[in-house]
Short mmCIF file of C-alpha atoms in Angstrom, two decimals:
data_model
loop_
_atom_site.label_atom_id
_atom_site.label_comp_id
_atom_site.label_asym_id
_atom_site.label_seq_id
_atom_site.Cartn_x
_atom_site.Cartn_y
_atom_site.Cartn_z
CA GLY Q 958 5.80 -4.92 -16.07
CA GLU Q 959 7.80 -4.26 -12.91
CA ASN Q 960 8.50 -6.81 -10.18
CA VAL Q 961 9.65 -5.45 -6.72
CA GLU Q 962 11.10 -8.22 -4.50
CA GLN Q 963 12.38 -7.38 -0.71
CA HIS Q 964 14.67 -9.32 1.65
CA PRO Q 965 14.31 -10.98 4.48
CA SER Q 966 10.62 -10.73 4.88
CA THR Q 967 11.16 -11.28 8.59
CA LEU Q 968 13.60 -8.81 10.92
CA SER Q 969 14.71 -9.49 14.41
CA VAL Q 970 16.16 -7.25 16.71
CA GLN Q 971 17.32 -5.82 19.92
CA GLU Q 972 16.17 -2.60 21.24
CA GLY Q 973 18.77 0.84 20.21
CA ASP Q 974 20.23 -2.18 17.43
CA SER Q 975 20.07 -0.94 13.74
CA ALA Q 976 17.57 -2.65 11.17
CA VAL Q 977 18.44 -3.04 7.67
CA ILE Q 978 15.58 -3.60 4.79
CA LYS Q 979 17.09 -4.04 1.34
CA CYS Q 980 14.76 -4.72 -2.03
CA THR Q 981 15.65 -5.20 -5.29
CA TYR Q 982 13.40 -4.54 -8.66
CA SER Q 983 13.45 -5.29 -12.56
CA ASP Q 984 12.15 -1.75 -14.18
CA SER Q 985 15.31 0.08 -15.42
CA ALA Q 986 12.94 3.20 -15.86
CA SER Q 987 11.55 2.94 -12.26
CA ASN Q 988 12.20 5.91 -10.47
CA TYR Q 989 9.92 6.24 -6.85
CA PHE Q 990 10.27 4.19 -4.36
CA PRO Q 991 8.85 4.66 -1.54
CA TRP Q 992 8.48 2.51 1.93
CA TYR Q 993 5.64 2.35 4.19
CA LYS Q 994 4.74 1.16 7.50
CA GLN Q 995 1.94 -0.66 8.47
CA GLU Q 996 1.08 -0.60 12.04
CA LEU Q 997 -1.62 -3.48 12.90
CA GLY Q 998 -4.95 -2.64 12.55
CA LYS Q 999 -4.01 0.17 10.46
CA GLY Q 1000 -3.04 0.62 6.45
CA PRO Q 1001 -0.55 1.18 5.55
CA GLN Q 1002 1.86 5.24 6.92
CA LEU Q 1003 4.00 6.39 4.44
CA ILE Q 1004 6.61 6.84 5.80
CA ILE Q 1005 10.82 7.94 3.67
CA ASP Q 1006 10.73 8.09 -0.82
CA ILE Q 1007 13.67 8.64 -3.14
CA ARG Q 1008 13.65 10.04 -6.39
CA SER Q 1009 16.40 9.06 -8.95
CA ASN Q 1010 17.91 11.65 -8.79
CA VAL Q 1011 19.69 11.50 -4.99
CA GLY Q 1012 20.84 8.47 -3.91
CA GLU Q 1013 20.62 8.50 -0.22
CA LYS Q 1014 17.79 10.12 1.81
CA LYS Q 1015 17.49 10.45 5.41
CA ASP Q 1016 14.65 11.24 7.56
CA GLN Q 1017 15.83 11.39 11.86
CA ARG Q 1018 16.40 7.89 12.77
CA ILE Q 1019 15.84 6.36 9.20
CA ALA Q 1020 17.25 6.28 5.82
CA VAL Q 1021 17.21 5.44 2.09
CA THR Q 1022 19.73 4.55 -0.04
CA LEU Q 1023 19.67 3.51 -3.69
CA ASN Q 1024 21.52 2.34 -6.45
CA LYS Q 1025 20.71 3.03 -9.93
CA THR Q 1026 23.07 0.24 -11.26
CA ALA Q 1027 22.36 -2.65 -9.32
CA LYS Q 1028 18.46 -1.27 -8.98
CA HIS Q 1029 18.42 -2.21 -5.32
CA PHE Q 1030 17.70 0.16 -2.66
CA SER Q 1031 17.12 -0.64 1.21
CA LEU Q 1032 15.77 1.03 4.22
CA HIS Q 1033 17.88 1.32 7.72
CA ILE Q 1034 16.36 2.66 10.88
CA THR Q 1035 19.15 3.40 13.58
CA GLU Q 1036 18.34 3.49 17.77
CA THR Q 1037 15.70 1.49 16.62
CA GLN Q 1038 12.19 1.24 19.49
CA PRO Q 1039 9.50 -1.11 20.44
CA GLU Q 1040 7.60 1.19 18.71
CA ASP Q 1041 9.73 0.34 15.58
CA SER Q 1042 7.95 -2.77 15.43
CA ALA Q 1043 5.41 -2.67 12.03
CA VAL Q 1044 5.02 -4.48 8.80
CA TYR Q 1045 7.39 -3.00 6.48
CA PHE Q 1046 6.47 -2.65 2.35
CA CYS Q 1047 8.64 -0.96 -0.74
CA ALA Q 1048 7.88 -0.53 -3.38
CA ALA Q 1049 8.23 1.06 -6.38
CA SER Q 1050 6.90 3.52 -9.88
CA THR Q 1051 7.66 3.90 -13.96
CA ASN Q 1052 6.65 8.10 -14.45
CA ASN Q 1053 4.41 5.24 -17.35
CA ALA Q 1054 2.16 4.03 -14.58
CA GLY Q 1055 1.96 7.40 -13.93
CA ASN Q 1056 1.41 7.05 -10.45
CA MET Q 1057 1.12 3.34 -10.10
CA LEU Q 1058 2.49 1.78 -7.46
CA THR Q 1059 4.15 -2.22 -7.68
CA PHE Q 1060 4.44 -2.82 -3.46
CA GLY Q 1061 6.77 -5.83 -2.31
CA GLY Q 1062 5.42 -8.86 0.01
CA GLY Q 1063 6.21 -7.36 2.84
CA THR Q 1064 9.10 -7.40 6.11
CA ARG Q 1065 7.78 -7.75 9.79
CA LEU Q 1066 10.30 -5.89 11.71
CA MET Q 1067 10.23 -6.76 15.95
CA VAL Q 1068 11.88 -4.65 17.82
CA LYS Q 1069 12.91 -6.13 21.42
CA PRO Q 1070 13.32 -4.65 24.23
CA ASP X 1164 -6.17 17.32 7.43
CA ALA X 1165 -8.57 14.38 8.03
CA GLY X 1166 -6.55 11.72 5.36
CA VAL X 1167 -8.78 9.05 3.34
CA ILE X 1168 -12.46 8.34 5.15
CA GLN X 1169 -13.59 3.84 4.91
CA SER X 1170 -16.05 2.60 6.17
CA PRO X 1171 -18.45 0.74 7.76
CA ARG X 1172 -14.04 -0.58 8.52
CA HIS X 1173 -15.55 -3.16 9.56
CA GLU X 1174 -18.39 -6.46 8.02
CA VAL X 1175 -19.61 -9.73 8.27
CA THR X 1176 -21.61 -10.39 6.20
CA GLU X 1177 -23.48 -14.60 4.82
CA MET X 1178 -21.18 -16.08 0.98
CA GLY X 1179 -24.22 -14.99 -1.03
CA GLN X 1180 -24.98 -11.68 -0.46
CA GLU X 1181 -23.82 -7.88 -1.32
CA VAL X 1182 -21.12 -5.16 0.41
CA THR X 1183 -20.56 -2.52 -0.25
CA LEU X 1184 -17.69 -0.42 0.37
CA ARG X 1185 -16.67 2.69 0.27
CA CYS X 1186 -14.27 5.54 0.43
CA LYS X 1187 -13.45 9.17 0.08
CA PRO X 1188 -10.13 10.29 -0.90
CA ILE X 1189 -8.31 13.63 0.13
CA SER X 1190 -9.27 16.67 -1.03
CA GLY X 1191 -7.62 17.04 -3.92
CA HIS X 1192 -6.34 14.70 -4.53
CA ASN X 1193 -7.24 13.23 -8.05
CA SER X 1194 -6.19 9.43 -8.25
CA LEU X 1195 -7.46 6.59 -6.60
CA PHE X 1196 -6.62 3.38 -5.64
CA TRP X 1197 -8.38 0.00 -4.43
CA TYR X 1198 -6.36 -3.29 -2.62
CA ARG X 1199 -6.49 -5.76 -1.64
CA GLN X 1200 -4.43 -6.78 1.68
CA THR X 1201 -4.41 -11.06 2.45
CA MET X 1202 -1.14 -13.29 4.02
CA MET X 1203 -1.34 -15.14 0.78
CA ARG X 1204 -0.84 -12.88 -2.06
CA GLY X 1205 0.57 -9.54 0.02
CA LEU X 1206 -1.40 -6.73 -0.72
CA GLU X 1207 -3.00 -6.92 -4.19
CA LEU X 1208 -3.63 -3.49 -6.31
CA LEU X 1209 -7.47 -4.28 -7.44
CA ILE X 1210 -8.60 -0.65 -9.40
CA TYR X 1211 -7.26 3.38 -9.52
CA PHE X 1212 -9.15 5.80 -11.18
CA ASN X 1213 -7.95 8.98 -12.22
CA ASN X 1214 -9.97 12.35 -12.57
CA ASN X 1215 -13.20 9.68 -11.37
CA VAL X 1216 -12.06 7.62 -14.46
CA PRO X 1217 -10.98 3.54 -14.26
CA ILE X 1218 -7.49 3.47 -16.09
CA ASP X 1219 -7.43 0.32 -14.97
CA ASP X 1220 -9.04 -2.52 -13.93
CA SER X 1221 -7.02 -5.11 -14.51
CA GLY X 1222 -6.59 -6.45 -10.63
CA MET X 1223 -10.53 -6.99 -10.53
CA PRO X 1224 -10.80 -11.15 -9.31
CA GLU X 1225 -13.64 -11.44 -11.59
CA ASP X 1226 -17.36 -9.97 -12.05
CA ARG X 1227 -18.38 -9.77 -8.35
CA PHE X 1228 -16.60 -7.56 -8.36
CA SER X 1229 -17.78 -3.77 -9.48
CA ALA X 1230 -16.59 -0.22 -8.42
CA LYS X 1231 -17.61 3.40 -9.30
CA MET X 1232 -15.92 6.98 -8.47
CA PRO X 1233 -19.02 9.02 -8.90
CA ASN X 1234 -17.38 12.27 -8.15
CA ALA X 1235 -13.62 13.52 -6.95
CA SER X 1236 -15.39 12.93 -3.05
CA PHE X 1237 -16.51 9.76 -2.72
CA SER X 1238 -16.57 5.83 -4.55
CA THR X 1239 -17.36 2.99 -3.74
CA LEU X 1240 -15.52 -1.22 -4.55
CA LYS X 1241 -18.96 -3.64 -4.12
CA ILE X 1242 -19.23 -7.52 -4.56
CA GLN X 1243 -22.27 -9.08 -5.25
CA PRO X 1244 -22.53 -11.73 -4.22
CA SER X 1245 -19.65 -12.04 -1.79
CA GLU X 1246 -18.18 -15.44 -1.03
CA PRO X 1247 -15.57 -16.89 1.40
CA ARG X 1248 -13.06 -15.82 -0.09
CA ASP X 1249 -13.36 -12.26 -0.46
CA SER X 1250 -12.65 -11.97 2.63
CA ALA X 1251 -10.04 -9.69 3.71
CA VAL X 1252 -8.79 -5.98 4.63
CA TYR X 1253 -9.65 -4.15 1.27
CA PHE X 1254 -7.72 -0.41 1.71
CA CYS X 1255 -8.58 2.27 -0.25
CA ALA X 1256 -5.33 5.04 -2.04
CA SER X 1257 -5.34 8.22 -3.12
CA SER X 1258 -2.91 10.57 -3.99
CA PHE X 1259 -2.04 13.65 -6.81
CA ASN X 1260 -2.32 12.35 -10.18
CA SER X 1261 1.85 12.72 -10.89
CA PRO X 1262 4.29 10.23 -11.23
CA GLY X 1263 6.55 10.23 -7.97
CA VAL X 1264 4.14 11.09 -5.31
CA GLY X 1265 3.36 8.84 -2.58
CA GLN X 1266 -0.17 7.22 -2.13
CA TYR X 1267 -2.03 7.94 1.08
CA PHE X 1268 -3.94 5.32 2.88
CA GLY X 1269 -7.47 4.25 4.49
CA PRO X 1270 -7.16 2.91 7.42
CA GLY X 1271 -9.09 0.39 5.37
CA THR X 1272 -12.50 -2.41 5.87
CA ARG X 1273 -12.02 -5.95 7.71
CA LEU X 1274 -14.41 -7.90 5.27
CA THR X 1275 -15.18 -11.59 6.58
CA VAL X 1276 -17.47 -13.60 4.20
CA THR X 1277 -19.00 -16.81 6.14
#
């Protein structure tokens, strides 16, 4: 089955700096890659996703890139703000799995003011 | 849209008691997922339903756990009898039954078994 590895497990940045979180996946048939943000005491919230027919997608300060050949994808947050502090999860799924997702282990991002 | 609704938000119970967690998915979504989150094991998929039918329950840890979805707008996860190692946050998520769509999570139920 699919395996998703996420790095780093913790990331501390200064406010205004950029943050990058990376994930690798094992199943070359994976074609949908969402990212979730989980704030303390809340459920994971879908913040951006990318499908295998595109290499990059942006939404204001966040962007995702996908390298299907290398089987890795990344989340980029620019001009970080204290409210970006949360745990971020990547995930992957394949058409064969319907809408089941395999999640990475999570990255705790801390943005220092 | 109210989003996915879960109840209760917090549950404290004694070992051996029955616990029932409830979920109302987003209206129109026809897939529903139950997850468990702990520090040690991260986010684990327990079971998921498509059109009210259980599709994959391989993540259910043991027979003490059961889940039902009697209709499109309601699901329950039951633990009987509960044990301290069941303490975790339980999330329900819903989505459309289609590849390449995101799941939308509820706020979770924090379960503590003493």
